[in-house]
Coordinates of C-alpha atoms in Angstrom, one line a residue:
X1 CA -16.5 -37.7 -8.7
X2 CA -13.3 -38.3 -8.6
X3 CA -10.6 -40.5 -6.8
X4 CA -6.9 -39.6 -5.9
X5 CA -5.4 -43.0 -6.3
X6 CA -2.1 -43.4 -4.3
X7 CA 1.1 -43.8 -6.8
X8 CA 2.6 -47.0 -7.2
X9 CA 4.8 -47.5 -4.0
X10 CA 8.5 -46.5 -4.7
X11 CA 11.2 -48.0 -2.8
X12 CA 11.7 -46.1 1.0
X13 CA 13.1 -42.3 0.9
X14 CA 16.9 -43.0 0.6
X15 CA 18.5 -43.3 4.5
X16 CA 15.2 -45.2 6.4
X17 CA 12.2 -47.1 5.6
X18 CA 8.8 -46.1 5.2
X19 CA 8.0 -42.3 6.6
X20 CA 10.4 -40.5 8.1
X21 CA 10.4 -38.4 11.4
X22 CA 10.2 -34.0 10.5
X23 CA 13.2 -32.9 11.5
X24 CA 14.1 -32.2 14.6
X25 CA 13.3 -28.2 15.5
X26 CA 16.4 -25.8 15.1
X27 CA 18.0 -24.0 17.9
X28 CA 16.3 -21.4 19.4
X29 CA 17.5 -17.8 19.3
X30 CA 20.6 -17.3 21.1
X31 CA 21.5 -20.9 21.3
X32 CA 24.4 -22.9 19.3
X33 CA 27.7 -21.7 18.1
X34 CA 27.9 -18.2 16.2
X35 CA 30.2 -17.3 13.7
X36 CA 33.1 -15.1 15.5
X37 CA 33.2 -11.6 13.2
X38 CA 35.7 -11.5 10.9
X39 CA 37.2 -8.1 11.8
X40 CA 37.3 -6.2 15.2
X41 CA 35.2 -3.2 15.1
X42 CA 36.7 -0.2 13.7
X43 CA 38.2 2.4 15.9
X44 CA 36.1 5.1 14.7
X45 CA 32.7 3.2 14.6
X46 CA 29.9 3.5 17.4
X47 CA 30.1 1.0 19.4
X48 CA 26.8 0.6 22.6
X49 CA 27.2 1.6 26.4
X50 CA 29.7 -0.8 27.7
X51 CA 26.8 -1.8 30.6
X52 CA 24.1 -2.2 27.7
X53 CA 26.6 -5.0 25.0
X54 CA 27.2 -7.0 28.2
X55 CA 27.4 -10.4 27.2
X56 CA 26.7 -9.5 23.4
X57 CA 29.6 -7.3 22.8
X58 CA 31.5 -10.5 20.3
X59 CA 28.1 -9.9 18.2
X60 CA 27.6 -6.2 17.9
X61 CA 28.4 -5.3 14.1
X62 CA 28.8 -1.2 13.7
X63 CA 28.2 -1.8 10.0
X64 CA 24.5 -2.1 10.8
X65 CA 24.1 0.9 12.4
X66 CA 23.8 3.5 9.3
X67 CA 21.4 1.1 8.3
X68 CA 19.3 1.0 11.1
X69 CA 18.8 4.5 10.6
X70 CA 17.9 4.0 7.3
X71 CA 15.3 2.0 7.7
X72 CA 14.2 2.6 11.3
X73 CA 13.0 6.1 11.1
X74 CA 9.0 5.6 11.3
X75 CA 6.7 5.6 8.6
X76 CA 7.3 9.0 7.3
X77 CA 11.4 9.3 7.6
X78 CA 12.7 5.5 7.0
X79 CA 13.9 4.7 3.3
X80 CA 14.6 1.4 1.4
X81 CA 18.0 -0.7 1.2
X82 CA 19.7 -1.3 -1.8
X83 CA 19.3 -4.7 -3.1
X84 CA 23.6 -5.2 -2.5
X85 CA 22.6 -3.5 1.2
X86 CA 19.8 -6.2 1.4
X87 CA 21.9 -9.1 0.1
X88 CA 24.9 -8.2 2.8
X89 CA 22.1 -7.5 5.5
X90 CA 20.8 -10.8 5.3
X91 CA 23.8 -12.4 5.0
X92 CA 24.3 -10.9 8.7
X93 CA 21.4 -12.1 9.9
X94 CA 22.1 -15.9 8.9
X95 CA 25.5 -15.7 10.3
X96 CA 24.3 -14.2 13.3
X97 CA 26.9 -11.6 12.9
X98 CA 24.9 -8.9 14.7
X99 CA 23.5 -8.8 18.8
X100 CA 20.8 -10.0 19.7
X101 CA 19.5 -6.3 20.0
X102 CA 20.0 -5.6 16.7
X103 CA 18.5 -8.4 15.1
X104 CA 15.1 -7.6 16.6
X105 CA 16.2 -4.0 15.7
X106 CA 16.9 -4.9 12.2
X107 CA 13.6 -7.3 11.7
X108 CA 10.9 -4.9 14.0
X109 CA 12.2 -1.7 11.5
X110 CA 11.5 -4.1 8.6
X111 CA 8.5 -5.4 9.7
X112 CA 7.1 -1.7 10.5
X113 CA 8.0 0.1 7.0
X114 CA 7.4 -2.8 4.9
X115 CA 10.0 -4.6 2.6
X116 CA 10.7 -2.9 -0.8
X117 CA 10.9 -4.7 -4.2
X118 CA 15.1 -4.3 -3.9
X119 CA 15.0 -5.5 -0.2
X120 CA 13.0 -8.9 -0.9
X121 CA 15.8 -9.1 -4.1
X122 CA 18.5 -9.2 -2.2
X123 CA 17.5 -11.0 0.9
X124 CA 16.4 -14.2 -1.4
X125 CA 19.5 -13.7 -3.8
X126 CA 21.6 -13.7 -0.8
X127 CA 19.5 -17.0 1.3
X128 CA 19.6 -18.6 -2.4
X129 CA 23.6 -18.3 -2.1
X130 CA 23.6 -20.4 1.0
X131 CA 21.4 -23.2 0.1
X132 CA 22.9 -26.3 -1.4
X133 CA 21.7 -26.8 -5.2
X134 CA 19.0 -29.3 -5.7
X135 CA 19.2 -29.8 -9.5
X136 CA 16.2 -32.8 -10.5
X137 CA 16.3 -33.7 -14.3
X138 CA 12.9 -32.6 -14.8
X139 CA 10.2 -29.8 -14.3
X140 CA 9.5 -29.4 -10.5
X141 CA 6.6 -27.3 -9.0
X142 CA 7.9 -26.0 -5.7
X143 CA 5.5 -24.8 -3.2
X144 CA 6.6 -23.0 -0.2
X145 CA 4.6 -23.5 3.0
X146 CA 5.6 -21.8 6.2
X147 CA 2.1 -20.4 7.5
X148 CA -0.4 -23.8 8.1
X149 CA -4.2 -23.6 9.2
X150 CA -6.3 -22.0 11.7
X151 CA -9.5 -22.2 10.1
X152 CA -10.2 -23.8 7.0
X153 CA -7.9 -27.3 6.6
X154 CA -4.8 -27.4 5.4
X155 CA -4.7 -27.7 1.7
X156 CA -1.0 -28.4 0.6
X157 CA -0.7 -31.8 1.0
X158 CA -4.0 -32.7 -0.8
X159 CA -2.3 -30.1 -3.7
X160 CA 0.5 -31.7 -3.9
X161 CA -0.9 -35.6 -4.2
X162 CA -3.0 -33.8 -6.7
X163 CA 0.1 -33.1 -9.2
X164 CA 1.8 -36.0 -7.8
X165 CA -1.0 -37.8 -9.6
X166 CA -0.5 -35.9 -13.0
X167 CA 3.1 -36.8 -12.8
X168 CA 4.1 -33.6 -11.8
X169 CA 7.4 -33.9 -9.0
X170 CA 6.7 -31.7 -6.2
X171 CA 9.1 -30.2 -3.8
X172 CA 7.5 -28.4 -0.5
X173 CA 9.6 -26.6 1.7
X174 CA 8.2 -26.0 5.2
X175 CA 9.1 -26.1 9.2
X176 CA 7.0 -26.6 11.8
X177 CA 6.4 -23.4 14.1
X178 CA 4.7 -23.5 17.7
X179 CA 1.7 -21.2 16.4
X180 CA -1.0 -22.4 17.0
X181 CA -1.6 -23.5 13.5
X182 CA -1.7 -27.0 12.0
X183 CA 1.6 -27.0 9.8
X184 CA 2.1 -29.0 6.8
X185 CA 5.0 -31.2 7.9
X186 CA 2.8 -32.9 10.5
X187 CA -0.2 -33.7 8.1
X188 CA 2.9 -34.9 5.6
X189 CA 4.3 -37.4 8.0
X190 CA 0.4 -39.1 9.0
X191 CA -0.2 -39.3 5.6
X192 CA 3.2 -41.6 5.2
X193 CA 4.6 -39.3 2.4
X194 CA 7.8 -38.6 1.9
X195 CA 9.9 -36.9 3.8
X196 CA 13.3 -36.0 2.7
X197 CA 16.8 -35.8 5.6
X198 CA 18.8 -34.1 2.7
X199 CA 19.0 -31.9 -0.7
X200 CA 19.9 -35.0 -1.9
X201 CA 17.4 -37.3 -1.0
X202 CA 14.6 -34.9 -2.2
X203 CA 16.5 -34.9 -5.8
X204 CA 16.5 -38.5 -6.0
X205 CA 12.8 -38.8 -5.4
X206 CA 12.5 -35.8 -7.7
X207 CA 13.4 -37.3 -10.1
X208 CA 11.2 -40.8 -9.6
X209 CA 8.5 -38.1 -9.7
X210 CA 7.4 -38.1 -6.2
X211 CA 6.2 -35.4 -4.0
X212 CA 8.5 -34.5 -1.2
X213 CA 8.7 -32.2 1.9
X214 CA 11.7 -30.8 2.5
X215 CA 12.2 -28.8 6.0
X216 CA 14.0 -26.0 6.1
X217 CA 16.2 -26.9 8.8
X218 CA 17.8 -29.6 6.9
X219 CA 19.3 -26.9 4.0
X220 CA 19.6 -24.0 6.0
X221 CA 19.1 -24.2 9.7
X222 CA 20.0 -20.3 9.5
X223 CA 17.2 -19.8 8.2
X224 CA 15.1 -22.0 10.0
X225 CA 16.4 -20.1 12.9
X226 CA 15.5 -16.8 11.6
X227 CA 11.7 -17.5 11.2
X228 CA 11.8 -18.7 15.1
X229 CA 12.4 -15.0 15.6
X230 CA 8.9 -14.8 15.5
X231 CA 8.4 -16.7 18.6
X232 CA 10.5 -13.9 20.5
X233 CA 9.2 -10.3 18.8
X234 CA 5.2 -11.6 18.3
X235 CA 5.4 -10.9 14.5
X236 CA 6.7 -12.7 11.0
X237 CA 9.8 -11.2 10.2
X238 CA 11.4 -11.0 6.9
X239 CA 12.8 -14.6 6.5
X240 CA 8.6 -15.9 6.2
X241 CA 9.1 -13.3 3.1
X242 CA 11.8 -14.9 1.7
X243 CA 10.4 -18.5 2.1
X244 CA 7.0 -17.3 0.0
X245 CA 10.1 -16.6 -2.8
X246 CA 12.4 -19.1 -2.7
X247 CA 12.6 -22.1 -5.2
X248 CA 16.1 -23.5 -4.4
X249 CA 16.5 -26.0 -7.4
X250 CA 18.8 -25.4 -10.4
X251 CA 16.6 -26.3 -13.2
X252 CA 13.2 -26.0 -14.6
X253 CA 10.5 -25.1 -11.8
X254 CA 7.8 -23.4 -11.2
X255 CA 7.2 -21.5 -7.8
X256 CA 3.9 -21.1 -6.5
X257 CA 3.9 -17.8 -4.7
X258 CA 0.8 -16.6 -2.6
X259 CA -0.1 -13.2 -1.2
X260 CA -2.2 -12.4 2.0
X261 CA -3.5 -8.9 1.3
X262 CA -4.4 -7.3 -2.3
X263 CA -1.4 -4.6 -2.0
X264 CA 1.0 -7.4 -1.7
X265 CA 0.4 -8.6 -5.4
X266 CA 2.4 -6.0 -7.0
X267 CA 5.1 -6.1 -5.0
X268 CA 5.5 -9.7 -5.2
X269 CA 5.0 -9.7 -8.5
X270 CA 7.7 -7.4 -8.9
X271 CA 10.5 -9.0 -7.4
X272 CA 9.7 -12.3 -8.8
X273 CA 10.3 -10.7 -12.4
X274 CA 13.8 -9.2 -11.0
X275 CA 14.6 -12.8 -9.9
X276 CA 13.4 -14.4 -13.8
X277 CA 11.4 -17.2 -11.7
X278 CA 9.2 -18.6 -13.2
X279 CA 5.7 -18.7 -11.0
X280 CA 1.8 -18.7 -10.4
X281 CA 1.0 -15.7 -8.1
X282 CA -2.1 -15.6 -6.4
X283 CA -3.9 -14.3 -3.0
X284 CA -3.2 -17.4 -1.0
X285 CA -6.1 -19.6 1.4
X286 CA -5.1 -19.4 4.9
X287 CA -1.2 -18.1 3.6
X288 CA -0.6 -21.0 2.0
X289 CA -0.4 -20.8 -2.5
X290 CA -3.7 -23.1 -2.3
X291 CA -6.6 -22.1 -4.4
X292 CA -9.6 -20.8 -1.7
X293 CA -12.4 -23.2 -1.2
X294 CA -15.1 -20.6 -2.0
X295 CA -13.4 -17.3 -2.8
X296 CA -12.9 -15.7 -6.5
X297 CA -9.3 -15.9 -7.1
X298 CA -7.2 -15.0 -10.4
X299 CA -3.3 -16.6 -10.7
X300 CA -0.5 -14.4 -12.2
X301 CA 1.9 -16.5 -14.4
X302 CA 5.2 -15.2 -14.6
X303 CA 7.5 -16.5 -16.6
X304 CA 11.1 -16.9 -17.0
X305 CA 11.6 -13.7 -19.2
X306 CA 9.3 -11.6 -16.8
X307 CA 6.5 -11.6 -19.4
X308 CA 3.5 -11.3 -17.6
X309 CA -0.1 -13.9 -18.2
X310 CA -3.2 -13.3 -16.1
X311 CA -5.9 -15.7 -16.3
X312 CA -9.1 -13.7 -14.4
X313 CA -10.7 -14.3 -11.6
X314 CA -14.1 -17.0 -11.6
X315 CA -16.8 -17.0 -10.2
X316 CA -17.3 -17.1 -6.4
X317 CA -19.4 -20.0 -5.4
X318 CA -20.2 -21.6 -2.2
X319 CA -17.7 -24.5 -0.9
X320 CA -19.3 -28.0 -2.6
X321 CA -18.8 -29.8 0.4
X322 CA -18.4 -29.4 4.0
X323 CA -15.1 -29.2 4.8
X324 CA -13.6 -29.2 8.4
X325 CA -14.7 -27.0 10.9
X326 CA -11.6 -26.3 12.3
X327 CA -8.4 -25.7 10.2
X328 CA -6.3 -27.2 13.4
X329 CA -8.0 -30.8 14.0
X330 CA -5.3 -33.5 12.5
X331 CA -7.8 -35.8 12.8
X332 CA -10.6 -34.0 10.7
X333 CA -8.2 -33.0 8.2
X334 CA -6.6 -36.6 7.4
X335 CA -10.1 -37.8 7.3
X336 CA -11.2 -35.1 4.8
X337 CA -7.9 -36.1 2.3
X338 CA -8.6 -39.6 2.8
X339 CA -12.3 -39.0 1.6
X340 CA -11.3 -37.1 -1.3
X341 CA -8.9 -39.7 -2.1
X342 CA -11.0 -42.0 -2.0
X343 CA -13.6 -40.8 -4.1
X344 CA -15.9 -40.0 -1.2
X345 CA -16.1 -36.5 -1.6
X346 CA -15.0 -34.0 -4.3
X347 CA -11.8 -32.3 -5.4
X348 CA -12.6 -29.1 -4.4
X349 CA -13.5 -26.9 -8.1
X350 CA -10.9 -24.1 -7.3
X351 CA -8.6 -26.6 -6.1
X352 CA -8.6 -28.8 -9.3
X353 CA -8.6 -25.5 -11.5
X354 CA -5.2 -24.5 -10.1
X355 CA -3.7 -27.7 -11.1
X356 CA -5.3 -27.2 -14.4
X357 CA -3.2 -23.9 -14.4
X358 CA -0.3 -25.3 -12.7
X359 CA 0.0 -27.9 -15.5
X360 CA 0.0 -25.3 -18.3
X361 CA 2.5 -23.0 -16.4
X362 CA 5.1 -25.7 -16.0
X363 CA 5.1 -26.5 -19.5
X364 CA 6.1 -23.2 -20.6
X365 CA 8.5 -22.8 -17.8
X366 CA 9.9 -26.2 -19.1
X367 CA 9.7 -24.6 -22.9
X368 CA 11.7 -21.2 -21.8
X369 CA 13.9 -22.1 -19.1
X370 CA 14.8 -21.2 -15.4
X371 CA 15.2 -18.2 -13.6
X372 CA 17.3 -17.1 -10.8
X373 CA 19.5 -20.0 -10.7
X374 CA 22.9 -17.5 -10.6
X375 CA 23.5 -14.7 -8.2
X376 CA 22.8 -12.2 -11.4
X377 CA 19.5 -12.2 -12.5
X378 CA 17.5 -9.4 -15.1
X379 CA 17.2 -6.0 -14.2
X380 CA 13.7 -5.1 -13.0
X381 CA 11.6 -4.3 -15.9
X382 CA 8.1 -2.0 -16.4
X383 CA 5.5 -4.4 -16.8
X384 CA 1.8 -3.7 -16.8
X385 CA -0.2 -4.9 -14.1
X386 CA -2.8 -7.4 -15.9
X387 CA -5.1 -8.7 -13.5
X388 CA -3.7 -7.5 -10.6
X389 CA -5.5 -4.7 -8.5
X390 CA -6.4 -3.6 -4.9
X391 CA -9.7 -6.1 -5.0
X392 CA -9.7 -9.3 -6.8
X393 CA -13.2 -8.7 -7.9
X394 CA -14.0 -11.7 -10.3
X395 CA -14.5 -10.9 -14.2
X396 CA -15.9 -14.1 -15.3
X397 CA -14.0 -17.1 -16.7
X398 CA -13.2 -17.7 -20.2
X399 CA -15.3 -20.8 -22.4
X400 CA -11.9 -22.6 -22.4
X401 CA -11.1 -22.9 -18.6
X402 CA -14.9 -23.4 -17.7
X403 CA -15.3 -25.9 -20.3
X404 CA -12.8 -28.1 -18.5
X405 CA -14.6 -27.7 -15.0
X406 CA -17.6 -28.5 -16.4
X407 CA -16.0 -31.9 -17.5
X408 CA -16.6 -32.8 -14.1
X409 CA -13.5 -34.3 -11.6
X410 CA -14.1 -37.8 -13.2
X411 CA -11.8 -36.8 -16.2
X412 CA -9.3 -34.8 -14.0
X413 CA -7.1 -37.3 -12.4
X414 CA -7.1 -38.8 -16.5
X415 CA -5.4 -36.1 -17.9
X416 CA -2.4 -36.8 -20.0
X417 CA 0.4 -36.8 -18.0
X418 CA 3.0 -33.1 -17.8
X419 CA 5.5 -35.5 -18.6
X420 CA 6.0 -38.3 -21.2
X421 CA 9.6 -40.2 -19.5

C-alpha cells in the first residue's frame, strides 16, 4: 500500500499567501464590452429583417452566412469547413463578432453534424493564437479538465498529486460550470493546492515542479465565455472540443486527451497528429483524461512527429476499493484523496498504470520535441489506426507493464524521478 506524501511546502503561489480563491466566473453571454466590427457590412451582402437584428444589428457579420449554409444543412446536405474557414470562424466567435443569433446558429449546426478533423485544426490553431505563451523550462504534462463528476469521484486532482510526486510539473486548465457536476477547481482549492491568477504565475511554479490549475478565464476569458454557451443552448458546444486539445505552453509537454465515445478516438487522434502534439489519448472516466476505476482501457501515444504507439488494453477488473458513492459529494471525495494519501486505501491499479505511461510518454516527448507551438504545424498524415477501434475490447497486457503492477503501490511513489534537476 502506498502513501501520497505531500511535497515539501514551496513558498505561496506568487501574488497571495497560502490557496488562492478560483477565479471569479466570466461574463455571461451577452454581457461586457464587444469588439465593434472592423468594417461596415458590404452593400451587397444579406443583411436580417430590420424588426428581427433589433438590438443586435452592430453584431451581425454577413461573412458567416455562406458558412452557415455550409454547415447547417442537416445530416445529409451540410459539409465541413476548411481548417483557414475554421481558424477565421473561431476567431469570430471569441471576438464576439457575430449576433447573438448566429452564434447559437453557428455552435447548434456544429454541434448537430459533428466537428471534422480540419474544423477542430483550425478552431485550436486559432484559440492557441490568442493565449499568452506559458513557456516552463522543463517537460510539463497538461491535462485539460472542463467536464467534472456526476458519478464516480473526481480523479484529476488525485492524478495530478500523483506525478507531482514523481516530479513531474503539472498544468490543469479548467473553469467551473453551473452543471450539476463536481468540477475540478473546487476540489483544487479544499485541497490547498495551487492555484495560479496568471500565465505567469503558473510558469513560475512550473518550473519549481509543482502542480497547478490554471482557469481558463484568467488566459482567455473568450473562451471561458464560449463554453457558458452551454448554459443558454442545453448542449457542449465546440469550445469544450477545443479545451480537450489545447496545451498552451511553448515547450516540451505532453497533453493528456480523453474521448467519451469509441468513434471519437480517430478523430481525435487525427487532429492531434495535424497539430504535432505530443499526447496520451484515451476513452476518458467521467470526461475527464483519468484512467477508469474498473473499465479496460488502452492509451494512444502520439508523438511529436505523428508516429503513432498503442499500448493495449488490460484486463477489466472490479474497482479494489470502494470509492464514493456519488461523483458530486466534496466531502466524500476529499476524504477519499486524503485516504489514499495517506496510505489508507490504494492508488487505484488503472490509476497508477497511467502514470506509469504518462512517465514514459514525457520522456520521449522531452527526447523529440514540441508540437504545435507555431501557427504552422505538419500536414495531416495516413497513419494506421493501432489500437484504436469502435470497442476497446481488452487484448491482454504485455509481461513488462504487468510486471510493474504486480510490484504492488509500495514501490510506485519510489520510482526514480522524470527528472534529474
Amino acid at each position: 500500500m502506498s502513501t501520497l506524501a505531500s511535497s515539501p511546502s514551496l513558498p505561496p503561489p506568487l501574488g497571495g499567501g497560502g490557496a488562492q480563491t478560483p477565479s471569479p466566473p466570466v461574463a455571461r453571454v451577452g454581457e461586457g464590452s464587444v469588439a465593434p466590427r472592423r468594417s461596415p457590412p458590404q452593400a451587397n451582402a444579406e443583411a436580417p429583417p430590420e424588426d428581427f437584428a433589433a438590438g443586435d444589428e452592430d453584431h451581425f457579420n454577413p461573412e458567416v452566412v455562406p458558412m452557415l449554409r455550409t454547415i447547417g444543412r442537416g445530416a445529409h446536405g451540410s459539409r465541413g469547413l476548411s481548417v483557414e474557414q475554421a481558424r477565421t470562424l473561431m476567431g469570430w466567435l471569441l471576438r464576439r463578432e457575430l449576433s447573438d443569433a448566429q452564434m447559437g446558429g453557428v455552435l447548434l449546426a456544429l454541434r448537430m453534424k459533428g466537428e471534422s478533423a480540419e474544423e477542430l485544426e483550425g478552431f485550436t490553431r486559432a484559440v492557441r493564437a490568442s493565449l499568452p505563451a506559458i513557456t516552463p523550462g522543463r517537460p510539463v504534462v497538461v491535462l485539460p479538465s472542463v467536464n467534472g463528476a456526476r458519478r464516480l469521484p473526481n480523479q484529476v486532482p488525485l492524478l495530478a498529486l500523483l506525478l507531482r510526486q514523481r516530479g513531474i510539473p503539472v498544468l490543469v486548465l479548467g473553469t467551473e460550470q453551473s452543471d450539476g457536476r463536481l468540477h475540478t477547481a473546487r476540489i483544487w482549492a479544499a485541497l490547498g493546492l495551487h492555484l495560479a491568477g496568471s500565465s505567469m504565475q503558473a510558469q513560475a511554479l512550473l518550473d519549481a515542479g509543482e502542480a497547478v490549475y490554471l482557469d481558463l478565464g484568467r488566459i482567455s476569458p473568450q473562451l471561458a465565455a464560449l463554453l457558458q454557451w452551454r448554459s443558454v443552448l442545453g448542449v457542449r458546444n465546440a469550445g469544450h472540443s477545443v479545451v480537450k486539445l489545447l496545451a498552451p505552453v511553448a515547450g516540451p509537454s505532453l497533453l493528456l486527451a480523453s474521448y467519451t465515445h469509441p468513434e471519437y478516438a480517430v478523430l481525435m487522434r487525427d487532429v492531434l497528429q495535424r497539430l504535432g502534439q505530443p499526447a496520451l489519448l484515451m476513452r476518458g472516466c467521467e470526461g475527464e483524461a483519468v484512467a477508469h476505476p474498473s473499465r479496460a482501457g488502452e492509451l494512444l501515444h502520439i508523438d511529436a512527429a505523428g508516429g503513432l504507439h498503442t499500448e493495449l488494453a488490460t484486463e477489466a477488473t472490479q474497482a479494489e476499493v470502494a470509492l464514493p458513492p456519488c461523483g458530486t459529494d466534496l466531502a466524500a471525495t476529499l476524504g477519499w484523496i486524503a485516504d489514499v494519501r495517506a496510505g489508507r486505501k490504494p492508488v487505484p491499479t488503472p490509476l497508477a498504470r497511467q502514470a506509469d505511461s504518462i512517465a514514459a510518454a514525457l520522456r520521449a516527448a522531452q527526447a523529440g520535441g514540441s508540437g504545435g507551438e507555431s501557427g504552422d504545424g505538419p500536414e495531416a498524415r495516413p497513419a494506421p489506426i493501432l489500437g484504436i477501434s469502435s470497442t476497446l475490447a481488452g487484448a491482454g497486457e504485455s509481461q513488462p507493464t504487468a510486471a510493474r503492477t504486480e510490484a504492488g503501490h509500495a514501490g510506485f511513489f519510489a520510482a526514480e524521478s522524470l527528472l534529474h534537476a
